[in-house]
Short mmCIF file of C-alpha atoms (C1' of nucleotides) in Angstrom, two decimals:
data_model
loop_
_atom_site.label_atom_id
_atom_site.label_comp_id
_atom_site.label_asym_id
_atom_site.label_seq_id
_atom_site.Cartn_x
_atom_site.Cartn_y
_atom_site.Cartn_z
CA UNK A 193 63.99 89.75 109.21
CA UNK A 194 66.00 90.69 112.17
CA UNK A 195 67.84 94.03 111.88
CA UNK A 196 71.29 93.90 111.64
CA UNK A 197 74.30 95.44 113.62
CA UNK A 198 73.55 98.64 111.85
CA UNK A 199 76.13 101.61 112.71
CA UNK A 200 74.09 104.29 113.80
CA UNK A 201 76.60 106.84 112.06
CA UNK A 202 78.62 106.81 108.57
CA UNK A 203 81.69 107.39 110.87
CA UNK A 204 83.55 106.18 107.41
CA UNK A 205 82.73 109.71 106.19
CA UNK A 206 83.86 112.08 109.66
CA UNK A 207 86.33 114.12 109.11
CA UNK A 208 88.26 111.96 111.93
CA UNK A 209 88.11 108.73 110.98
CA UNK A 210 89.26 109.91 107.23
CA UNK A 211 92.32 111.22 108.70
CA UNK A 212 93.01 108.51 111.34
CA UNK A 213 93.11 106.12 108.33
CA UNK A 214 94.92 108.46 105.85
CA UNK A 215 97.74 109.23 108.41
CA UNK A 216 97.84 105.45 109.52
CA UNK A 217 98.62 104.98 105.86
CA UNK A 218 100.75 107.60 105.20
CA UNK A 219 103.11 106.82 108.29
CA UNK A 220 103.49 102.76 107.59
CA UNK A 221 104.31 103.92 103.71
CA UNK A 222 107.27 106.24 104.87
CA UNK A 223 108.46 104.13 107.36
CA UNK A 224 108.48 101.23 105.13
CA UNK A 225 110.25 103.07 102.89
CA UNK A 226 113.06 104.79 105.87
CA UNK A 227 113.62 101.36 106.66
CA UNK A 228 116.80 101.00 104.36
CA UNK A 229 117.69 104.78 105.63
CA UNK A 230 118.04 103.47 109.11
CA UNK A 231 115.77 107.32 109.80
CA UNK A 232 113.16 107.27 112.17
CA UNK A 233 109.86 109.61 111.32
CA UNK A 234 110.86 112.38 113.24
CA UNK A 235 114.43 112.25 112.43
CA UNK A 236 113.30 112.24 108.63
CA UNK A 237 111.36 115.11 108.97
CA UNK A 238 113.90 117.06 110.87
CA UNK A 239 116.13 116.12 108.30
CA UNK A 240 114.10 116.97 105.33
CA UNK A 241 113.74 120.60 106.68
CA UNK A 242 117.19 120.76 107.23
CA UNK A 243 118.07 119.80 103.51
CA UNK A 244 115.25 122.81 102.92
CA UNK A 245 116.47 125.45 104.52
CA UNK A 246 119.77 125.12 106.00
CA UNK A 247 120.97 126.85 109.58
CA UNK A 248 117.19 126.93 111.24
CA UNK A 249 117.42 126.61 114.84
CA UNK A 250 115.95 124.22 116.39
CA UNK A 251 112.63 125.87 117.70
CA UNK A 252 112.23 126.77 114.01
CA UNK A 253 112.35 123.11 112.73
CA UNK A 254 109.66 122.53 115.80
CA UNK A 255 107.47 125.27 114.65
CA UNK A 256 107.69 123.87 110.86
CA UNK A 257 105.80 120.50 111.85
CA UNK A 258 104.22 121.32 114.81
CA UNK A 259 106.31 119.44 116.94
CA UNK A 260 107.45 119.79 120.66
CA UNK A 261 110.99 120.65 121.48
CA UNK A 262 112.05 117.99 122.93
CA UNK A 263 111.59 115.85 119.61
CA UNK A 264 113.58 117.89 117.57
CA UNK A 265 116.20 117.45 120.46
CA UNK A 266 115.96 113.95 120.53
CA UNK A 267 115.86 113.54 117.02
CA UNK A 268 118.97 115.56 116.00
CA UNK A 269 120.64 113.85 118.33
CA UNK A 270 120.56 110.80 116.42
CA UNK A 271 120.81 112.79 112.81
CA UNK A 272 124.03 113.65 114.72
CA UNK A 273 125.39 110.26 116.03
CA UNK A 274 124.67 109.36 112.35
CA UNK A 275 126.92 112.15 111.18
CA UNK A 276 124.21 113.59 108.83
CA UNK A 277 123.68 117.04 110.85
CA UNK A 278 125.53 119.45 112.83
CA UNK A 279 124.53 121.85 115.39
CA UNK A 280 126.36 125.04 114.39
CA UNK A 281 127.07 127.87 116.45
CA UNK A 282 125.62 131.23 115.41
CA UNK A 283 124.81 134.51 116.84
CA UNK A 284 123.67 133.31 119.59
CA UNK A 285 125.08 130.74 121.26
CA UNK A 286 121.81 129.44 122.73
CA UNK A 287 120.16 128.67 119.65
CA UNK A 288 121.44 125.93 117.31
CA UNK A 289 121.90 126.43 113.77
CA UNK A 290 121.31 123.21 112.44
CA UNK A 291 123.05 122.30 108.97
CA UNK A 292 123.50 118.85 107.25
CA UNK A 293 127.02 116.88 106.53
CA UNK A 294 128.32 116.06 103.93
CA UNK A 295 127.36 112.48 104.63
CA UNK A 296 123.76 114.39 104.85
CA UNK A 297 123.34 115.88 101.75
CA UNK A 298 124.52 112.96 99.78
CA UNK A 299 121.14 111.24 101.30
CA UNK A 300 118.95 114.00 100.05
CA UNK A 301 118.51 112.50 96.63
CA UNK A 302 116.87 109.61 98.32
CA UNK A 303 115.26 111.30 100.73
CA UNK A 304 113.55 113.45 97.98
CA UNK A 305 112.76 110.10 95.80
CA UNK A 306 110.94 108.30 98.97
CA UNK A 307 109.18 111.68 99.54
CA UNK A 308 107.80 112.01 95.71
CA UNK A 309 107.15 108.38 95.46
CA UNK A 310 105.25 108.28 98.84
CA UNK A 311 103.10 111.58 98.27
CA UNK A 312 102.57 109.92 94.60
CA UNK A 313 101.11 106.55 95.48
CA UNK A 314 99.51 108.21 98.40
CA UNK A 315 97.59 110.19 95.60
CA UNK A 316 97.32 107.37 93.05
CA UNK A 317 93.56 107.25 93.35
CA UNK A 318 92.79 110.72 92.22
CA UNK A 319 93.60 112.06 88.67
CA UNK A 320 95.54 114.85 88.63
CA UNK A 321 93.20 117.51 88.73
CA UNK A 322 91.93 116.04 91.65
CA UNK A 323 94.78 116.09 93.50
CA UNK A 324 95.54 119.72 92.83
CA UNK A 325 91.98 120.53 94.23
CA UNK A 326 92.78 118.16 97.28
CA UNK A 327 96.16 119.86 97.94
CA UNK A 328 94.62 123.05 97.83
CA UNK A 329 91.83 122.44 100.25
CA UNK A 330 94.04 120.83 102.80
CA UNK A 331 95.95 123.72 101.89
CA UNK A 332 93.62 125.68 103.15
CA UNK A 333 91.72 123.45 105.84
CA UNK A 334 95.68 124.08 107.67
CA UNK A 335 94.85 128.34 107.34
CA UNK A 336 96.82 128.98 104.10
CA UNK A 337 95.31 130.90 101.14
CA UNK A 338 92.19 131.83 101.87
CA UNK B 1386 122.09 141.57 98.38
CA UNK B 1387 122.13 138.04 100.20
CA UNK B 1388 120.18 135.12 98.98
CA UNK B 1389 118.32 134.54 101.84
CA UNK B 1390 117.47 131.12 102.93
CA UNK B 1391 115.48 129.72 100.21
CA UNK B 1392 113.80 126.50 100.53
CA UNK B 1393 114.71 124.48 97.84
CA UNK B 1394 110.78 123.24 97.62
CA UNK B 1395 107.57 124.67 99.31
CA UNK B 1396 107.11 121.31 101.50
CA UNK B 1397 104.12 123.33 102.99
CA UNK B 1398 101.87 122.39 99.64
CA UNK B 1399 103.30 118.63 99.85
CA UNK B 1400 100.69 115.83 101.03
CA UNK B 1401 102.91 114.52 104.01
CA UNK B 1402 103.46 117.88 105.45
CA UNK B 1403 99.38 118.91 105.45
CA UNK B 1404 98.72 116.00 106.63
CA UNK B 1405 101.26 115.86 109.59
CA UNK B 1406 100.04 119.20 110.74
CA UNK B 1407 96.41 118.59 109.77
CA UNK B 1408 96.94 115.44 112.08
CA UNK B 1409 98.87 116.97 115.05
CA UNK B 1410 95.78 119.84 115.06
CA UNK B 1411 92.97 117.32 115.22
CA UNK B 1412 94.77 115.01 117.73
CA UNK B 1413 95.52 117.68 120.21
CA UNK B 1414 92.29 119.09 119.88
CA UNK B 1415 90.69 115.89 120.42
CA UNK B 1416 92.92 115.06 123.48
CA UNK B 1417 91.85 118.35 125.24
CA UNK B 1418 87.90 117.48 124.80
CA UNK B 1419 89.04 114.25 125.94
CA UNK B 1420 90.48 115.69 128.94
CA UNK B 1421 87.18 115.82 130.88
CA UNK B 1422 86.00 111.86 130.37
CA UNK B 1423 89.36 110.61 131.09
CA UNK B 1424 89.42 108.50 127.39
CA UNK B 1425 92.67 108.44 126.06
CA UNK B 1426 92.68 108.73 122.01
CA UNK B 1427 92.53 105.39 121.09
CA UNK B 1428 90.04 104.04 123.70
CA UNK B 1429 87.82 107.09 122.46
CA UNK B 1430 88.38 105.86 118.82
CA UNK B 1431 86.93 102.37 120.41
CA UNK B 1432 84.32 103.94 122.51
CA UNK B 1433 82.88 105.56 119.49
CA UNK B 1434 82.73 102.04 117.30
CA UNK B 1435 81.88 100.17 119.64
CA UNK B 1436 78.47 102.78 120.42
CA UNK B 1437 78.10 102.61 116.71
CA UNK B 1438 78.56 99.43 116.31
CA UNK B 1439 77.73 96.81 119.38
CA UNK B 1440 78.97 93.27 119.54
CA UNK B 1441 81.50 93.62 117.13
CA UNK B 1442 85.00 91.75 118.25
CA UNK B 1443 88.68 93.12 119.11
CA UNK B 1444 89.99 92.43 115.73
CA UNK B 1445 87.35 94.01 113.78
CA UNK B 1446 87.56 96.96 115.51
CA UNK B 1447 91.18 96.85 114.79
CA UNK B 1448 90.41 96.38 111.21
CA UNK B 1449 87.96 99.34 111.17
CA UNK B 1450 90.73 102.19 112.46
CA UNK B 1451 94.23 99.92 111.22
CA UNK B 1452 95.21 99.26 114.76
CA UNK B 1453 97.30 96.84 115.77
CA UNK B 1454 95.61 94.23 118.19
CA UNK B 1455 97.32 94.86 121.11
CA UNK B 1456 95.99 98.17 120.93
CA UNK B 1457 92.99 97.49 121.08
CA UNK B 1458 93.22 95.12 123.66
CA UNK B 1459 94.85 97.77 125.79
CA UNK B 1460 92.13 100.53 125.11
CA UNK B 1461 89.46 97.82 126.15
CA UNK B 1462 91.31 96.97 128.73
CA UNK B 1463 91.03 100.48 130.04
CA UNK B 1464 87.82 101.03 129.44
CA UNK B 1465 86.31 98.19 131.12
CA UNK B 1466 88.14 99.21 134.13
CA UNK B 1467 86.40 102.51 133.55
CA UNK B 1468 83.06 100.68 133.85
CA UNK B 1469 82.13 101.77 130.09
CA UNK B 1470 82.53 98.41 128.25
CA UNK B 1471 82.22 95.11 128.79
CA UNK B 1472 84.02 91.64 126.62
CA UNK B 1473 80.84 89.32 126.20
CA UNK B 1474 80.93 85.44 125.28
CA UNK B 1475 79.74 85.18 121.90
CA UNK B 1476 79.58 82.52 119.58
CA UNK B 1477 83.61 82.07 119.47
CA UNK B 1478 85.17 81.60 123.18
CA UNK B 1479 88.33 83.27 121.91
CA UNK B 1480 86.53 86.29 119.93
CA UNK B 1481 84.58 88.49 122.43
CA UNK B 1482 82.41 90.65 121.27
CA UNK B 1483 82.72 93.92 122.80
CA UNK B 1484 79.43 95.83 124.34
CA UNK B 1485 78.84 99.23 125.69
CA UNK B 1486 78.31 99.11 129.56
CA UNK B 1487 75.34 101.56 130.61
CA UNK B 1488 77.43 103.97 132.10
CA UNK B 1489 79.56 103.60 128.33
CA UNK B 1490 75.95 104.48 127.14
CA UNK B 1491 75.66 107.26 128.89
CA UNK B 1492 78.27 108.74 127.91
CA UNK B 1493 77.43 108.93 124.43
CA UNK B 1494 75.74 111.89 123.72
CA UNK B 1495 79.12 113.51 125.10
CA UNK B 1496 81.39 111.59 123.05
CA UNK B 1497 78.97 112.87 119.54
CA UNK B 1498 79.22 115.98 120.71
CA UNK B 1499 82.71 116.26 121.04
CA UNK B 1500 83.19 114.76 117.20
CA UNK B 1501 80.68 116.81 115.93
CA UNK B 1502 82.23 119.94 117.54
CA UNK B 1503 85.80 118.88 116.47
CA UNK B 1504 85.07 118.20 113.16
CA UNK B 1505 83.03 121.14 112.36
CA UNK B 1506 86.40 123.30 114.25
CA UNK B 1507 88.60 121.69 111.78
CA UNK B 1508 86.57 122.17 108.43
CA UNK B 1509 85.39 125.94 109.70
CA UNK B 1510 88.11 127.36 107.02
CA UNK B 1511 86.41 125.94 104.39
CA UNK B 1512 82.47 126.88 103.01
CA UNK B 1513 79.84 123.60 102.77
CA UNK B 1514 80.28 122.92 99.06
CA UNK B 1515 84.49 122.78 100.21
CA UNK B 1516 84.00 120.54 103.15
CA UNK B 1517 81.75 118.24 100.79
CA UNK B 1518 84.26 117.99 98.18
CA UNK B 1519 87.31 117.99 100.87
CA UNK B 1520 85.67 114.57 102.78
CA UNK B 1521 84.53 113.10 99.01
CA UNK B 1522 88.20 113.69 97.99
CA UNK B 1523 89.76 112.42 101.17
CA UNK B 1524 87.37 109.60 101.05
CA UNK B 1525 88.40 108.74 97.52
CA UNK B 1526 91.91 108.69 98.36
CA UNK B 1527 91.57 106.41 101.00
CA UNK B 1528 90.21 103.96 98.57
CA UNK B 1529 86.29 104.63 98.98
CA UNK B 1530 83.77 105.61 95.89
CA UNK B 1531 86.04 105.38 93.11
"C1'" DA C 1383 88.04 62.00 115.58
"C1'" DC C 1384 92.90 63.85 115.09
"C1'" DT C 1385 96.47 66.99 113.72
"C1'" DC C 1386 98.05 71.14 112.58
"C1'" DA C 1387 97.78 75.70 110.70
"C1'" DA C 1388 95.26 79.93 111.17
"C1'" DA C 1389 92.74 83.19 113.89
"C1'" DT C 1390 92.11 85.85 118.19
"C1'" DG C 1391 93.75 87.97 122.11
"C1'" DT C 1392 97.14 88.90 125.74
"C1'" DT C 1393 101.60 90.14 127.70
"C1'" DG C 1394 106.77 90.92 128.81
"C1'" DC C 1395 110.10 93.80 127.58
"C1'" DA C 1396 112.46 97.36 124.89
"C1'" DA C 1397 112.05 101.68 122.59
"C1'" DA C 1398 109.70 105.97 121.80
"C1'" DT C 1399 107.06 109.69 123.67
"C1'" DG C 1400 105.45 113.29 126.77
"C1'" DC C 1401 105.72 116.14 130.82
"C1'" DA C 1402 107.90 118.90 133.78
"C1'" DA C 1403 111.92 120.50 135.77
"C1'" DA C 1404 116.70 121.87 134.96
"C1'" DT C 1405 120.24 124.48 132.45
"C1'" DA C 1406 122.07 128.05 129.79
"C1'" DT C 1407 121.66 132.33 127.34
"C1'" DT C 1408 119.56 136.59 126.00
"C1'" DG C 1409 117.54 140.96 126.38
"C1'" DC C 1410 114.27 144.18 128.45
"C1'" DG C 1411 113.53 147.66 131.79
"C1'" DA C 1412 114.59 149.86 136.35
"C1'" DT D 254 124.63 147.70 134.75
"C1'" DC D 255 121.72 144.65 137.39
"C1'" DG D 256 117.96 141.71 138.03
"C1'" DC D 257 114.60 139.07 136.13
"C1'" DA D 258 111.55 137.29 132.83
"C1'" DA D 259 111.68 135.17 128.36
"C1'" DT D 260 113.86 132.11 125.04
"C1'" DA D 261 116.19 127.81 123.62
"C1'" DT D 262 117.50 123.48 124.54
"C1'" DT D 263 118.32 119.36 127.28
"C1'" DT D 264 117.15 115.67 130.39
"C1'" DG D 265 115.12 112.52 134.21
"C1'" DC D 266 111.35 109.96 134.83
"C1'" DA D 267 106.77 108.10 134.03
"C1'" DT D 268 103.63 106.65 130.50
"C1'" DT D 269 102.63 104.83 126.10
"C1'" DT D 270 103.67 102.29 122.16
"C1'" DG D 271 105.46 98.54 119.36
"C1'" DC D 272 107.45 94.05 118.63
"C1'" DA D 273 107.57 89.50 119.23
"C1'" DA D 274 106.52 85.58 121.75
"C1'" DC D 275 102.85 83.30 124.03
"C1'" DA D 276 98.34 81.04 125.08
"C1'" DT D 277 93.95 79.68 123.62
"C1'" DT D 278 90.45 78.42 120.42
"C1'" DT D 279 88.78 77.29 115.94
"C1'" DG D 280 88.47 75.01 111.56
"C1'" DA D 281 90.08 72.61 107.61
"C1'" DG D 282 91.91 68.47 105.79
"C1'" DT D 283 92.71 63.62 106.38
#
DNA sequence: ACTCAAATGTTGCAAATGCAAATATTGCGA
DNA sequence: TCGCAATATTTGCATTTGCAACATTTGAGT
């Protein structure tokens, strides 16, 4: 019996892989869903934050997801040209304050719906115990409660 | 007294936010262990099935990490130039089955290390019995032991 | 054996991304 | 107050990515 292309590793069970997969997942779901929305990835983050907390600047919204400067730039820019978001002037008059339109807060229903469904079938396969223990470790696998 | 800027929801417990900073950490520390073997993410990602798993063809390797084909072609593409892999004539004349070069070999042991010290850098927040139940649960929401 | 749909890979071109330099503003310290 | 480093954002350009069309090969049905 000949021995068969045998992986010399579970990768299926690295930390990696699990992720790769999960995020590869997680990204096709929401953009399937943005589709309709017309909101790239970026720009739906961005925007989500900005429906959070209103007048961040833009380094702030960066710092939130961990994301270069440049994207928040680029992706407010669009928010903009789609008349969802304004960059307000504050204090200082380097630093944006970034608020959403009216045109933008009339989207945040949706936006919230997509989000709920999305982190819900994303879940589906663990009761609901489970995904309060999952949430937590990731939770703290990012450096929150210890 | 002012009501600061409340978030109207703690997105930093939701799924999609963890996981898009849980992803951004593990990419960019994967990308600067990568810096020293010249592997981009995704050819690493090929490297690494294709050492676990020889002979296998474009599109299963594809399948295994839900990349699109032409990404894989392109990561192949770079790392035969590299000298690490080589497309062999199998069976099929249009499926090629993919094979470490020695040189890809060699660089193995490197290319473990780098997930096993990656990984571990990741999960170091959490205790054994955490990380076991964090990759069971992760594992189980990617659709794994129900 | 023949035809045609499906499977497998590749590639041209447009769009998104990343880097690094440029610009503008602020604020610290001499 | 002046000079200069730090902060905040933008942007030009190169690289990467994604889409969609293409080419090739296989296999199923007739």
């Amino acid at each position: 019996m000949k021995k068969e292309n045998e992986p010399r590793i579970k990768r299926e069970k690295s930390y990696g892989w699990l992720m790769q997969r999960l995020n590869t997942r997680l990204r096709a779901a929401l953009v399937g869903e943005l589709q309709e929305t017309g909101l790239s990835l970026s720009q739906f983050a961005v925007m989500m934050h900005v429906l959070d907390r209103t007048g961040q600047t833009q380094s702030q919204i960066g710092q939130h997801f961990a994301m270069p400067a440049y994207a928040i730039s680029r992706a407010i820019d669009g928010l903009e040209e789609m008349g969802l978001v304004e960059r307000k002037q504050g204090a200082s008059r380097r630093a944006h304050q970034i608020a959403a339109t009216q045109a933008g807060e009339a989207l945040a229903p949706r936006l919230y719906s997509i989000v709920r469904e999305v982190n819900g079938q994303e879940l589906a396969a663990l009761t609901e115990d489970e995904a309060a223990t999952f949430l937590a470790l990731l939770s703290k696998v990012h450096g929150g409660v210890p």
